[in-house]
Short mmCIF file of C-alpha atoms and ligand atoms in Angstrom, two decimals:
data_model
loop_
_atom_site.label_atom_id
_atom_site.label_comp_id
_atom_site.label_asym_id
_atom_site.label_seq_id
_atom_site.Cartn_x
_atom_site.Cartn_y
_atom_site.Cartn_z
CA UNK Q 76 -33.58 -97.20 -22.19
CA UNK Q 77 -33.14 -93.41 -21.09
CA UNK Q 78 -29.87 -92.71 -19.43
CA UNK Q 79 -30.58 -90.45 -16.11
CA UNK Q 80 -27.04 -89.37 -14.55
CA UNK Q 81 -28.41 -88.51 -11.98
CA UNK Q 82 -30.32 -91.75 -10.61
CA UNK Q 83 -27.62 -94.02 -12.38
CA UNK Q 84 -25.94 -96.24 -9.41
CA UNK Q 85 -22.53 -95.97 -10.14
CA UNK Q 86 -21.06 -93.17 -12.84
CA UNK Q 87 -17.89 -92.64 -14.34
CA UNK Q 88 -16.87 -88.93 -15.36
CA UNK Q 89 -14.42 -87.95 -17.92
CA UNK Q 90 -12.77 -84.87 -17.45
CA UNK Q 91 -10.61 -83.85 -20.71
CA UNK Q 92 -7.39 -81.93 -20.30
CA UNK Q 93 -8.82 -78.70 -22.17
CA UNK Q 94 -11.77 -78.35 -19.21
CA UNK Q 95 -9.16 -78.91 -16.38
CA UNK Q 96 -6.05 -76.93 -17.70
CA UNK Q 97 -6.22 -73.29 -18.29
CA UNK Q 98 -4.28 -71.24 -21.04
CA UNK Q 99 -1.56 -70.57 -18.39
CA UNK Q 100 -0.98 -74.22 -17.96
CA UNK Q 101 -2.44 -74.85 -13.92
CA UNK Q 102 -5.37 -76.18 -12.04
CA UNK Q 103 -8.63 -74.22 -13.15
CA UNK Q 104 -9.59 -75.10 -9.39
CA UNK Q 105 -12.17 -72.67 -9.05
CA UNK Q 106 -14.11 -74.73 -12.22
CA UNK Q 107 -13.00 -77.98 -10.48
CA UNK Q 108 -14.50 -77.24 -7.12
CA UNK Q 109 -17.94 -76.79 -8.46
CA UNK Q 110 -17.52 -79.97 -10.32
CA UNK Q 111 -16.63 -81.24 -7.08
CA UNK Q 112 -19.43 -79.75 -4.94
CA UNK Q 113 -21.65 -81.44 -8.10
CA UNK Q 114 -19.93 -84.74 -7.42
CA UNK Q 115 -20.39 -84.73 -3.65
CA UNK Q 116 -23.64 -84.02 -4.02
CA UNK Q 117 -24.65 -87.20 -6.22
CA UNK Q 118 -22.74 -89.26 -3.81
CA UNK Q 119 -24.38 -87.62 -0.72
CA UNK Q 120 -27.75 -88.85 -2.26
CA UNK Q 121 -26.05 -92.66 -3.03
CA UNK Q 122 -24.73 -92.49 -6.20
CA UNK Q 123 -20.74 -94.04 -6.47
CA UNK Q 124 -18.05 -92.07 -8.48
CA UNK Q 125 -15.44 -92.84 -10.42
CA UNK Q 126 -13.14 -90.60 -12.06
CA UNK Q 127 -10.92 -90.69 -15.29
CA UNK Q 128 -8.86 -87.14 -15.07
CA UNK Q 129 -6.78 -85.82 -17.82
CA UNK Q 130 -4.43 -82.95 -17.99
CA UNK Q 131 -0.82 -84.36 -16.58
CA UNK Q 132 0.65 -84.09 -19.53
CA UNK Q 133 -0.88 -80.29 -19.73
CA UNK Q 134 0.46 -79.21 -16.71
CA UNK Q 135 3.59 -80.92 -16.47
CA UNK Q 136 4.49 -79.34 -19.68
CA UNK Q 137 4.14 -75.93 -17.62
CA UNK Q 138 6.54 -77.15 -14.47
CA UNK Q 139 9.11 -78.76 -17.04
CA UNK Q 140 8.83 -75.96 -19.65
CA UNK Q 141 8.11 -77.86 -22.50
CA UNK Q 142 6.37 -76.50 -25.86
CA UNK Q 143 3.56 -77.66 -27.45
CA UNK Q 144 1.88 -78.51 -24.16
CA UNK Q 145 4.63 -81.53 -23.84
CA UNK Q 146 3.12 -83.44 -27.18
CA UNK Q 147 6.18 -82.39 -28.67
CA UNK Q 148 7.33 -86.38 -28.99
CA UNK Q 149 6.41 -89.33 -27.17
CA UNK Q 150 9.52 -88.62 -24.74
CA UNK Q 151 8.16 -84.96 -23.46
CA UNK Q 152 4.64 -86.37 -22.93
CA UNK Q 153 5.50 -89.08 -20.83
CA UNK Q 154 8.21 -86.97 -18.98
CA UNK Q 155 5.57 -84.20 -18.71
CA UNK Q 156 2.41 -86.65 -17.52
CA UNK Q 157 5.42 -88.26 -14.64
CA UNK Q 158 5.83 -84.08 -13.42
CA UNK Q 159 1.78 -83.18 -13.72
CA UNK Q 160 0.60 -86.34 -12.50
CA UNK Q 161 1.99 -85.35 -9.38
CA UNK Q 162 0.26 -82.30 -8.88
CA UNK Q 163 -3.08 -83.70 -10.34
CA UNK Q 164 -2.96 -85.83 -7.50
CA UNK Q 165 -2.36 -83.45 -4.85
CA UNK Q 166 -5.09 -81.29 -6.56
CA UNK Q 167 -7.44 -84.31 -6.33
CA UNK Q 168 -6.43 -85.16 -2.73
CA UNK Q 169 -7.35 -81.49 -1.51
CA UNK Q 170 -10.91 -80.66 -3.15
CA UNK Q 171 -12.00 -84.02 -2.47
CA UNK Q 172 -10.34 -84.31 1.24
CA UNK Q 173 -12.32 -80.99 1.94
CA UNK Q 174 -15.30 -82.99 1.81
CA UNK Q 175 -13.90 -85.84 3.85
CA UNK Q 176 -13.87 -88.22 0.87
CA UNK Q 177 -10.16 -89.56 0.59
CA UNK Q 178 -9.64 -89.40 -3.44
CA UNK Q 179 -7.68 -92.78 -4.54
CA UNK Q 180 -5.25 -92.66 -7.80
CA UNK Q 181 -5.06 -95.42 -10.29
CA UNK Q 182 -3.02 -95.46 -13.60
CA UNK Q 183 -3.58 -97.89 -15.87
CA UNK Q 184 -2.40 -98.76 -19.72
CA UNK Q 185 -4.27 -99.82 -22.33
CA UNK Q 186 -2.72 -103.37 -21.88
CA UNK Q 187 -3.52 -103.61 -18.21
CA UNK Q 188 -7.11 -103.05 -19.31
CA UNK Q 189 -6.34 -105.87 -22.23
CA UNK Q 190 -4.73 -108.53 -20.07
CA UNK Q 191 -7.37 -110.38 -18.26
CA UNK Q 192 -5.66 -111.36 -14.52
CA UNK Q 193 -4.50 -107.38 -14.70
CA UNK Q 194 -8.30 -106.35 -15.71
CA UNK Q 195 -9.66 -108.52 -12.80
CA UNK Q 196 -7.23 -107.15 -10.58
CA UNK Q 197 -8.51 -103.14 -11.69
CA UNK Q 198 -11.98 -104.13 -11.69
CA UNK Q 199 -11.71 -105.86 -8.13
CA UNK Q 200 -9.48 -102.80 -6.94
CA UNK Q 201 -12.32 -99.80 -8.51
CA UNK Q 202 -14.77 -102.32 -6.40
CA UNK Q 203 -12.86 -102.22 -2.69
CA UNK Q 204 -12.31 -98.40 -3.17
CA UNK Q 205 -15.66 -97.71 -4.01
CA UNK Q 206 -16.80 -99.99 -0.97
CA UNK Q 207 -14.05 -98.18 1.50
CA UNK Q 208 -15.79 -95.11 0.43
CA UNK Q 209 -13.01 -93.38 -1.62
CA UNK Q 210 -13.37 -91.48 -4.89
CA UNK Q 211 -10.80 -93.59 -7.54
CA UNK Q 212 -9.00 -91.73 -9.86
CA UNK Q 213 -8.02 -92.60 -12.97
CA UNK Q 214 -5.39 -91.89 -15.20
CA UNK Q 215 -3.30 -93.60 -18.05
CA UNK Q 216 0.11 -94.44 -16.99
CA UNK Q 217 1.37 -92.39 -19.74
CA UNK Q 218 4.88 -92.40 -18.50
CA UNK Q 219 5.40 -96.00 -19.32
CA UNK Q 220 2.89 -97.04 -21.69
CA UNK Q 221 4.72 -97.06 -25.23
CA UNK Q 222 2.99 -96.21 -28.35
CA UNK Q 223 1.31 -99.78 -28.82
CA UNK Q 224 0.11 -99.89 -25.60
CA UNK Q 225 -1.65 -96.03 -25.25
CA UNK Q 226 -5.13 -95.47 -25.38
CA UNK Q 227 -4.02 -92.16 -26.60
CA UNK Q 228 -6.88 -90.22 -25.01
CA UNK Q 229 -8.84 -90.61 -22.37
CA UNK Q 230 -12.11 -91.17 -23.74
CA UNK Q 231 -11.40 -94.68 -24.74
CA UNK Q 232 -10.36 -95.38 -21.08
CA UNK Q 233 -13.24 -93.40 -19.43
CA UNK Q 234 -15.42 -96.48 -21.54
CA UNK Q 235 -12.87 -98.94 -20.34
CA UNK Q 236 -13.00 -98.11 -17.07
CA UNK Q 237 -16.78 -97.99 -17.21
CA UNK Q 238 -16.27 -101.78 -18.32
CA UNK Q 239 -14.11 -102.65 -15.32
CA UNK Q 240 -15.95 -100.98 -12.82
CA UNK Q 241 -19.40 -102.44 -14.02
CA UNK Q 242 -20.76 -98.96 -14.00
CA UNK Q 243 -24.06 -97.88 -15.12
CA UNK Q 244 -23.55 -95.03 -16.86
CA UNK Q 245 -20.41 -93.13 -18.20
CA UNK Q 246 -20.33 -89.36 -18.69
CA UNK Q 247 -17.66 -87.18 -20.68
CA UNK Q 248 -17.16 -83.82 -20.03
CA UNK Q 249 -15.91 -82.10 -23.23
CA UNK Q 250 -15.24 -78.45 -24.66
CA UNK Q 251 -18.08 -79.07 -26.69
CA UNK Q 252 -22.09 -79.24 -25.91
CA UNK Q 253 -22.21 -83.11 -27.90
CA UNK Q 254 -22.55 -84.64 -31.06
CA UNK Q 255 -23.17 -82.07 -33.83
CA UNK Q 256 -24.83 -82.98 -37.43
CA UNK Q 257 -22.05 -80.42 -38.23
CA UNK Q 258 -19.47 -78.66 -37.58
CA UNK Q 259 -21.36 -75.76 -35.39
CA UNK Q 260 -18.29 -72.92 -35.92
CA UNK Q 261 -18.88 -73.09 -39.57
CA UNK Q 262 -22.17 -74.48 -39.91
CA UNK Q 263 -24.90 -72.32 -38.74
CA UNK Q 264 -27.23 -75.37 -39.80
CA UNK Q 265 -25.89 -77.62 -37.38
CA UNK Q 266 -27.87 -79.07 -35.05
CA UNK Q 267 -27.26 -80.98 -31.68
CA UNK Q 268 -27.89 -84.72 -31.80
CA UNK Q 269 -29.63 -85.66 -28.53
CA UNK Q 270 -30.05 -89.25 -28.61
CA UNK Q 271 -27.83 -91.85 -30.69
CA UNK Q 272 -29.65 -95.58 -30.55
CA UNK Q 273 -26.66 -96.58 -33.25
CA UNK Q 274 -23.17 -95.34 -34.22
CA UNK Q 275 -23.12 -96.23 -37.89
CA UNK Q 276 -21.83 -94.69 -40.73
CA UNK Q 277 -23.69 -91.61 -40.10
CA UNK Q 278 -22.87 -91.08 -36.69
CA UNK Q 279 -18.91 -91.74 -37.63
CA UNK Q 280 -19.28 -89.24 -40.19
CA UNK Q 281 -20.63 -86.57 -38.52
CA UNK Q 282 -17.41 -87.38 -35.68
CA UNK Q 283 -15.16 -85.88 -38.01
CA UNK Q 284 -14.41 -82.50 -35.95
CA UNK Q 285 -11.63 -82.56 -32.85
CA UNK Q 286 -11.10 -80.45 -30.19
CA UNK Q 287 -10.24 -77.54 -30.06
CA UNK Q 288 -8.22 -76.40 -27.47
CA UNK Q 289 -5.18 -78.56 -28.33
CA UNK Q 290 -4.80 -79.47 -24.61
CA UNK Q 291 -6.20 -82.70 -25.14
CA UNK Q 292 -5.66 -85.76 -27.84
CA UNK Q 293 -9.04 -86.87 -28.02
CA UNK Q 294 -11.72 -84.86 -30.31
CA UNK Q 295 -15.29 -86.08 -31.14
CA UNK Q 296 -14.11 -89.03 -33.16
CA UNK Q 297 -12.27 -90.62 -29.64
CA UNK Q 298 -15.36 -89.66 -28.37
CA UNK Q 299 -17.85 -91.64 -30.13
CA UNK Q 300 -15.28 -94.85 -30.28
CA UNK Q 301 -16.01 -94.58 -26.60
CA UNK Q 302 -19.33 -94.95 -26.80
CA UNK Q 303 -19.09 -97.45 -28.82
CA UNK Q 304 -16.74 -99.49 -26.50
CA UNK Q 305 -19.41 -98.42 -23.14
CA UNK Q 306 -22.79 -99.39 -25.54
CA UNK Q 307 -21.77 -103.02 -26.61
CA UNK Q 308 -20.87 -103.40 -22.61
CA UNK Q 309 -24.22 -102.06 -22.42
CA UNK Q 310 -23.43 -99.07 -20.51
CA UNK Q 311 -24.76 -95.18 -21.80
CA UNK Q 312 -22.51 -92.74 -22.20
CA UNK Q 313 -23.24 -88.59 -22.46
CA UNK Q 314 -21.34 -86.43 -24.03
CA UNK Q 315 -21.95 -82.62 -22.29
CA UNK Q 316 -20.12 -79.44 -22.09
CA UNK Q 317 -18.21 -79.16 -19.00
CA UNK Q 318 -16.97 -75.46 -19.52
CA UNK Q 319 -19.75 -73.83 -17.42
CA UNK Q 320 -19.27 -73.86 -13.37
CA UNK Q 321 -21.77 -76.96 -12.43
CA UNK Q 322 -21.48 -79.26 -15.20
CA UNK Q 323 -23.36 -82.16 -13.83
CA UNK Q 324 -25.78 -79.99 -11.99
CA UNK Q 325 -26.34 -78.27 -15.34
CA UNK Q 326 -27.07 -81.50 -17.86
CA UNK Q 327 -29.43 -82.48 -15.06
CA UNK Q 328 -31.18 -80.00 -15.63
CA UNK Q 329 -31.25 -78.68 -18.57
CA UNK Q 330 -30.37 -82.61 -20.33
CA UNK Q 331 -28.38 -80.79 -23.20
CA UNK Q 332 -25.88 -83.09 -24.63
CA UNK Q 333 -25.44 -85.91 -26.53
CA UNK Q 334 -27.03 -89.68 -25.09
CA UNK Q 335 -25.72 -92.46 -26.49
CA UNK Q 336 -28.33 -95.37 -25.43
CA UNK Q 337 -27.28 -98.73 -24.60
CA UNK Q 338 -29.34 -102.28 -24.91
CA UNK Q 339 -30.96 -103.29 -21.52
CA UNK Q 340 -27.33 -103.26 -19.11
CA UNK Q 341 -27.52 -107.31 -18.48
CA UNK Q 342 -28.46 -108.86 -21.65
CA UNK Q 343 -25.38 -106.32 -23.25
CA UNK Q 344 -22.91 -107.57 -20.22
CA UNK Q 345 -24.15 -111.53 -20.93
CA UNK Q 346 -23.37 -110.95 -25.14
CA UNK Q 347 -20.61 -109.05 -24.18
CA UNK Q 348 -19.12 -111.61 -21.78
CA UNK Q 349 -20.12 -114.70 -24.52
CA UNK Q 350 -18.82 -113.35 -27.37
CA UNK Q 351 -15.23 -111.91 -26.73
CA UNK Q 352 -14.38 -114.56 -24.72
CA UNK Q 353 -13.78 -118.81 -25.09
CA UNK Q 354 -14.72 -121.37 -22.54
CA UNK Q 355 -10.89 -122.57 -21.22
CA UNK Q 356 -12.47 -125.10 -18.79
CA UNK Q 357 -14.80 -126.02 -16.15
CA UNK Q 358 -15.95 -125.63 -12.83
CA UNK Q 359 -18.22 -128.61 -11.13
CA UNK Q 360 -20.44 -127.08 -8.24
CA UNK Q 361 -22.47 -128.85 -5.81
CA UNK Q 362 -26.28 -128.34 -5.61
CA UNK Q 363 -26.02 -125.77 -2.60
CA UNK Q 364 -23.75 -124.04 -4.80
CA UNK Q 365 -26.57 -124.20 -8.10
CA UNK Q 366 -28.70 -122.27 -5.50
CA UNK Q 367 -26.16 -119.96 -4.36
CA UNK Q 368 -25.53 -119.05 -7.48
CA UNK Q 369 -28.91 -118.75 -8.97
CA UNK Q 370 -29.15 -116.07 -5.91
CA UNK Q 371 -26.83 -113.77 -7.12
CA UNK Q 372 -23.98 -115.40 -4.81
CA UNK Q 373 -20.31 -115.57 -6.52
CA UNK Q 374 -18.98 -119.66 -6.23
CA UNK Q 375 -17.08 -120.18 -3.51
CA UNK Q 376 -14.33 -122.81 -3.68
CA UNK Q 377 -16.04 -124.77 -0.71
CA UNK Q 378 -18.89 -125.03 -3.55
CA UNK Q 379 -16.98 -126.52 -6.43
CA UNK Q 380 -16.50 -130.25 -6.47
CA UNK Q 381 -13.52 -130.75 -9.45
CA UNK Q 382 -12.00 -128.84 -12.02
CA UNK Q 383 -11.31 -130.03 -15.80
CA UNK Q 384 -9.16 -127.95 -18.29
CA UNK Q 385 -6.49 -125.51 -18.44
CA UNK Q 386 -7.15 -122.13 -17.93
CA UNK Q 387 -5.44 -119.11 -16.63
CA UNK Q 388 -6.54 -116.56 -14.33
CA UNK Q 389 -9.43 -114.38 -16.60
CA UNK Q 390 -9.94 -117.00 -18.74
CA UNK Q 391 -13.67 -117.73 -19.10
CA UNK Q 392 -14.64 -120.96 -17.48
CA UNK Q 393 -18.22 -122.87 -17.75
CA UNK Q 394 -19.75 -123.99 -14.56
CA UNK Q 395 -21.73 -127.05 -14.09
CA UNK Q 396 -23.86 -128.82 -11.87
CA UNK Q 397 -23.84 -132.01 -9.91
CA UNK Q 398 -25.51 -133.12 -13.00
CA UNK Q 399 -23.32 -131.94 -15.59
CA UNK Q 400 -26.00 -129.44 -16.43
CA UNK Q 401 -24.46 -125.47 -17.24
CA UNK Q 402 -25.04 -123.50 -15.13
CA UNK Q 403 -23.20 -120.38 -15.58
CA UNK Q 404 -19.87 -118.71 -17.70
CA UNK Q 405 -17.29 -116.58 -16.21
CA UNK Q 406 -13.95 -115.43 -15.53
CA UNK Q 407 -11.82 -117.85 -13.31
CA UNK Q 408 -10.55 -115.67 -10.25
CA UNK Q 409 -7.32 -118.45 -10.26
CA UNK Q 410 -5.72 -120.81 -12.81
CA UNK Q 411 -6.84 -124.10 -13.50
CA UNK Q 412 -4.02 -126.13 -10.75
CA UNK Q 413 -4.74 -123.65 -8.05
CA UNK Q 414 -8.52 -123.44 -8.68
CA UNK Q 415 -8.10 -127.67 -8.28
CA UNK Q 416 -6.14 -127.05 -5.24
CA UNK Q 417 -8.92 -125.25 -3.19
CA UNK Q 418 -12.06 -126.67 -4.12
CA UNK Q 419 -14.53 -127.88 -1.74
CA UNK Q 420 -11.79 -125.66 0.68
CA UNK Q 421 -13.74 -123.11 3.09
CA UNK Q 422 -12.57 -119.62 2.15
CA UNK Q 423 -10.46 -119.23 5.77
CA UNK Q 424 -8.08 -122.15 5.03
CA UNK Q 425 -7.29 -120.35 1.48
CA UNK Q 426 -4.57 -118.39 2.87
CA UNK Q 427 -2.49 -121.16 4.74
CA UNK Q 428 -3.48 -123.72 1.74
CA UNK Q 429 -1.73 -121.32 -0.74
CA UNK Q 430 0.49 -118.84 1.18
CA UNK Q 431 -0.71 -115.69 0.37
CA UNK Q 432 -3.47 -112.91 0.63
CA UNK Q 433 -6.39 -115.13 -1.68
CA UNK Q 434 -9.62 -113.75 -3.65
CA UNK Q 435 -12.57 -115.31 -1.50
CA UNK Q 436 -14.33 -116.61 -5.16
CA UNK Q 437 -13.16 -119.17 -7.79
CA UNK Q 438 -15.33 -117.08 -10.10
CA UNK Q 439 -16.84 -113.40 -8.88
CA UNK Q 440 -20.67 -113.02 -9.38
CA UNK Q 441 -19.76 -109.39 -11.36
CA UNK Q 442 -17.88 -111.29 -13.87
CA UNK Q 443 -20.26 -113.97 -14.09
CA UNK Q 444 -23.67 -114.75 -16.00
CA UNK Q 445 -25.92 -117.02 -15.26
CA UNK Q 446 -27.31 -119.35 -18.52
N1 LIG B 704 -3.63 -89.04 -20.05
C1 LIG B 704 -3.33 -87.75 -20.63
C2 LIG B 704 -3.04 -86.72 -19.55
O1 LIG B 704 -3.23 -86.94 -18.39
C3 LIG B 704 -4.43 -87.21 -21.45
C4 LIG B 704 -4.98 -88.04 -22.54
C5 LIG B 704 -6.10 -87.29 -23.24
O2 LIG B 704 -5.84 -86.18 -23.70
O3 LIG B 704 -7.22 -87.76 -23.32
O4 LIG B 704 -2.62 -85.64 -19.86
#
C-alpha cells in the first residue's frame, strides 16, 4: 500500500530535538512557523494532526545552564525537560493560536502507553481533542519517568502514539533525508532507500548510524524500531529531512525520504489486537446489538445482556450473541463487576448508577474488531 501524507486521514509528526533547537539552545521559530503554516494547511483541507515534540530537555538545559545539553545524568535531563517543557508549550500555544487552533499538551511515559486502562484513557483523550478541534501535543513526561519506564527518544513514542491515536500514517522529521544503504558522510556510494516492505536483518544493519547533532537521543536505529512498532499496528511511517523551511510541503512534493509500508491498516490492527492480547471474559449482546455492531457501532451497555469472567479495564473481552455465537474481541471500557452492573442500562442512567463522569461504551468500536 503507498503511504500519501498528504491524503492520509489522521497523521502524527515527529519533530526531533536537533530540528527544533538551534546551536544557541532556543526556539528555531522561524523553521517552526513554516512547519506550522505546512500543518495548517493539511488540516485546512481535512486532514487531523497530532504532534510528538522534542527538545525540552534541549532548551531547558539553556534556561538552567546545564552542560551537555542537560544529558549530563538522568537528574539534569529530567530537571532540564520540567524548565523547557514549559516554554515548548508556550511556543506551541502561540504559532498554533495564531491560526486559531488551540494546541493541547500531553505527556506521557512509556508505562502509561504499557498499562492498558492508562492507554485507553490517552487514546480516548488524543480522540476528544482531535474532535474539539485542537492540535495535541505530545511529549514524554521525562521529569518523572525513571530509567525503566523511558522510551528514551521520541521516535518510539511518535509510533506509540500513532497506536493510540489509531492514526493512519506517522511521519518523522529527522536531521537526515531517510534510510541510507550507508553511511552518506563517508560513503559516497550510499544510496537512499525509498521504500522498506520489511525491516530484517538488512534494514537493522544498515540503522547503524545516529544523529548527529547530539541534541537528540534517538539516531536511525530508534528510528527504524519505530517503524517497526507503527508497521505491525499497520500504520506507515516516513522518515524525511525536516531541516529545510516547509518540510511537509517539501516530501509532498518532491516524496524524498524513506517509506516504510505497512500491511492493509485493518487486517494489521485485527492481528495486532489478537495476538498481544488474551480473552479475560465475555460480553453477551442482544441481537439489536449483533447489528449495531456489525455497523460499525461501539456496544452500548443497554446492548449487553450478562457478563462472565474477570477482567479489568483494557483487558480484551470476547463478545457474543444471543446465541452464544462470537461476535467480536476488544478492550473492556470497565472491569468485569462494573461492566455487570450497567448492562442492559441506557447510557443516561450510567452516571447516577455509578457516581461519576462514565465512558458511554462497555467496549469502543476503535478498540474493537469484528470476527
Ligand atoms: N523527550 C525529550 C525532550 O523533550 C526528547 C527525547 C528524544 O530526544 O527523542 O527533550
Amino acid at each position: 500500500m503507498t503511504f500519501t501524507p498528504t491524503a492520509c486521514p489522521r497523521l502524527v509528526v515527529k519533530i526531533g530535538s536537533s530540528l527544533l533547537v538551534g546551536d544557541e539552545g532556543a526556539v528555531r521559530r522561524e523553521w517552526l512557523e513554516t512547519l506550522v503554516a505546512d500543518l495548517v494547511e493539511r488540516r485546512s483541507a481535512g486532514q487531523q494532526i497530532v504532534i510528538v515534540c522534542s527538545g525540552a530537555i534541549a532548551l531547558g538545559a539553556r534556561r538552567l545552564g546545564l552542560s551537555h545539553g542537560g544529558r549530563r545524568s538522568l537528574d539534569d535531563a529530567q530537571a532540564a525537560a520540567a524548565a523547557g517543557q514549559i516554554a515548548l508549550s508556550q511556543c506551541w500555544a502561540e504559532l498554533l493560536g495564531a491560526h486559531d487552533i488551540a494546541a493541547a499538551q500531553i505527556l506521557v511515559t512509556l508505562g502509561d502507553l504499557e498499562d492498558r486502562r492508562r492507554y485507553l484513557n490517552a487514546a480516548a483523550t488524543l480522540d476528544r481533542l482531535i474532535g474539539l478541534g485542537a492540535i495535541p501535543i505530545v511529549n514524554e513526561n521525562d521529569s518523572v519517568a525513571t530509567e525503566e519506564i523511558r522510551f528514551g527518544d521520541n521516535d518510539r513514542l511518535a509510533a506509540r502514539i500513532g497506536q493510540a491515536a489509531r492514526a493512519d500514517g506517522v511521519i518523522l522529521l529527522s536531521d537526515v533525508e531517510g534510510l541510507f544503504t550507508a553511511d552518506p558522510a563517508s560513503d559516497a556510494d550510499a544510496r537512499l532507500i525509498e521504500t522498506v516492505d520489511a525491516i530484517d536483518g538488512d534494514i537493522t544493519a544498515m540503522a547503524g548510524s545516529s544523529s548527529g547533532s547530539g541534541l537528540g537521543s534517538g539516531g536511525m536505529a530508534s528510528k527504524v524500531e519505530a517503524a517497526r512498532i507503527a508497521t505491525t499496528a499497520g500504520i506507515p511511517l516516513a522518515i524525511i529531512s525536516g531541516i529545510e523551511d516547509h518540510p511537509l510541503a517539501r516530501f509532498a512534493e518532491t516524496r524524498r525520504g524513506t517509506v516504510f509500508t505497512a500491511e492493509a491498516g485493518a487486517n494489521a490492527r485485527k492481528t495486532w489486537l489478537a495476538g498481544r492480547l488474551t480473552v479475560h471474559g465475555c460480553i453477551t449482546i442482544d441481537a439489536g446489538a449483533v447489528d449495531a455492531l456489525r455497523s460499525g457501532k461501539s456496544l452500548l451497555p443497554a446492548g449487553a445482556t450478562g457478563v462472565t469472567g474477570a477482567f479489568a479495564r483494557g483487558d480484551v473481552v470476547e463478545i457474543a450473541g444471543p446465541d452464544g455465537a462470537k461476535i467480536a474481541h476488544g478492550l473492556a471500557e470497565y472491569d468485569a463487576d462494573t461492566a455487570a452492573r450497567i448492562v442492559g442500562h441506557r447510557s443516561d442512567e450510567l452516571g447516577d448508577l455509578l457516581g461519576y463522569a462514565p465512558r458511554a461504551a462497555l467496549v469502543h468500536r476503535d478498540h474493537m474488531v469484528l470476527l
